[in-house]
Protein backbone atom coordinates (compact mmCIF):
# COMPACT_ATOMS: atom_id res chain seq x y z
CA MET A 1 -0.13 -0.07 -0.21
CA ILE A 2 1.36 3.44 -0.96
CA ILE A 3 1.00 5.91 2.03
CA SER A 4 1.29 9.52 2.21
CA THR A 5 3.66 11.67 4.51
CA ASN A 6 0.69 12.61 6.65
CA GLU A 7 0.01 8.83 7.48
CA LEU A 8 3.67 7.88 8.33
CA GLN A 9 2.96 8.64 12.08
CA ASN A 10 0.65 5.79 12.16
CA TYR A 11 3.33 3.46 11.62
CA VAL A 12 6.01 4.89 13.99
CA GLY A 13 7.40 1.85 16.04
CA ARG A 14 5.16 -0.69 14.12
CA VAL A 15 7.22 -1.57 11.04
CA THR A 16 10.68 -2.03 9.72
CA MET A 17 11.95 0.61 7.55
CA VAL A 18 13.91 0.28 4.44
CA ASP A 19 15.10 3.32 2.37
CA GLY A 20 16.86 4.29 -0.67
CA SER A 21 16.25 5.54 -4.14
CA PHE A 22 15.89 1.98 -5.64
CA ASP A 23 16.78 3.44 -9.06
CA PRO A 24 17.45 1.03 -10.68
CA LEU A 25 15.93 -1.72 -8.55
CA HIS A 26 18.18 -4.86 -8.38
CA ASP A 27 18.37 -8.30 -6.81
CA GLY A 28 20.33 -6.84 -3.90
CA HIS A 29 17.28 -4.75 -3.22
CA ILE A 30 15.07 -7.55 -3.18
CA ALA A 31 17.37 -9.46 -0.68
CA TYR A 32 17.29 -6.24 1.54
CA PHE A 33 13.73 -6.16 1.52
CA SER A 34 13.68 -10.12 2.47
CA GLU A 35 15.89 -9.69 5.29
CA ALA A 36 13.78 -6.79 6.67
CA LYS A 37 10.75 -9.03 6.39
CA LYS A 38 12.55 -11.61 8.46
CA LEU A 39 12.29 -9.18 11.36
CA GLY A 40 8.78 -10.17 11.91
CA ASN A 41 7.40 -6.60 11.38
CA PRO A 42 5.65 -5.21 8.43
CA VAL A 43 8.10 -3.47 6.01
CA LEU A 44 7.87 0.29 5.25
CA CYS A 45 9.90 0.99 2.14
CA ASN A 46 10.82 4.79 2.09
CA ILE A 47 11.73 5.85 -1.68
CA ALA A 48 13.77 8.77 -2.29
CA SER A 49 12.35 11.58 -4.27
CA ASP A 50 13.38 12.25 -7.78
CA GLU A 51 15.21 15.45 -6.61
CA TRP A 52 17.50 13.49 -4.51
CA THR A 53 18.21 10.84 -6.97
CA LYS A 54 19.00 13.41 -9.57
CA SER A 55 21.62 14.62 -7.34
CA LYS A 56 23.35 11.30 -7.58
CA HIS A 57 22.53 10.12 -11.21
CA THR A 58 20.04 10.31 -13.91
CA VAL A 59 16.73 9.22 -12.84
CA LEU A 60 15.90 6.03 -14.73
CA LEU A 61 12.33 5.68 -13.31
CA GLY A 62 10.34 8.33 -11.37
CA ALA A 63 9.42 8.03 -8.01
CA PRO A 64 5.79 7.26 -8.57
CA GLN A 65 6.67 4.52 -10.88
CA ARG A 66 9.24 3.02 -8.46
CA ALA A 67 6.59 3.22 -5.82
CA VAL A 68 4.11 1.02 -7.96
CA VAL A 69 6.70 -1.42 -8.84
CA ILE A 70 8.11 -1.79 -5.18
CA ASP A 71 4.58 -2.00 -3.78
CA ALA A 72 3.99 -5.15 -5.75
CA ILE A 73 7.21 -6.85 -4.09
CA LYS A 74 5.85 -9.48 -1.55
CA PHE A 75 8.30 -8.61 0.93
CA VAL A 76 7.09 -4.74 1.25
CA ASP A 77 3.93 -3.99 3.00
CA PHE A 78 3.92 -0.05 2.83
CA VAL A 79 5.77 2.41 0.24
CA HIS A 80 6.21 6.02 0.88
CA ILE A 81 7.98 8.64 -1.29
CA SER A 82 10.26 10.96 0.58
CA ALA A 83 10.09 14.57 0.02
CA GLY A 84 13.44 14.95 0.59
CA SER A 85 16.79 12.94 1.34
CA THR A 86 16.54 9.29 2.62
CA ALA A 87 19.96 9.92 4.56
């Protein structure tokens, strides 16, 4: 489920959070999500904004599209697009 910034407060202390740009998404990211899921909590994936990603490299897939793709991964329960840096 893709959630808004306003909804984040509902998940504090209830999820395992992973974050990054995930652009491009690769098998190491899937392993990261899988290991996070093994901790026993729902997994919230925080995706870096296009603005932040552009500071590192050319954006290959925009944040809204990355959110849809990551939301379809079985290890991830919630997806949030960050308004700023994920660092």
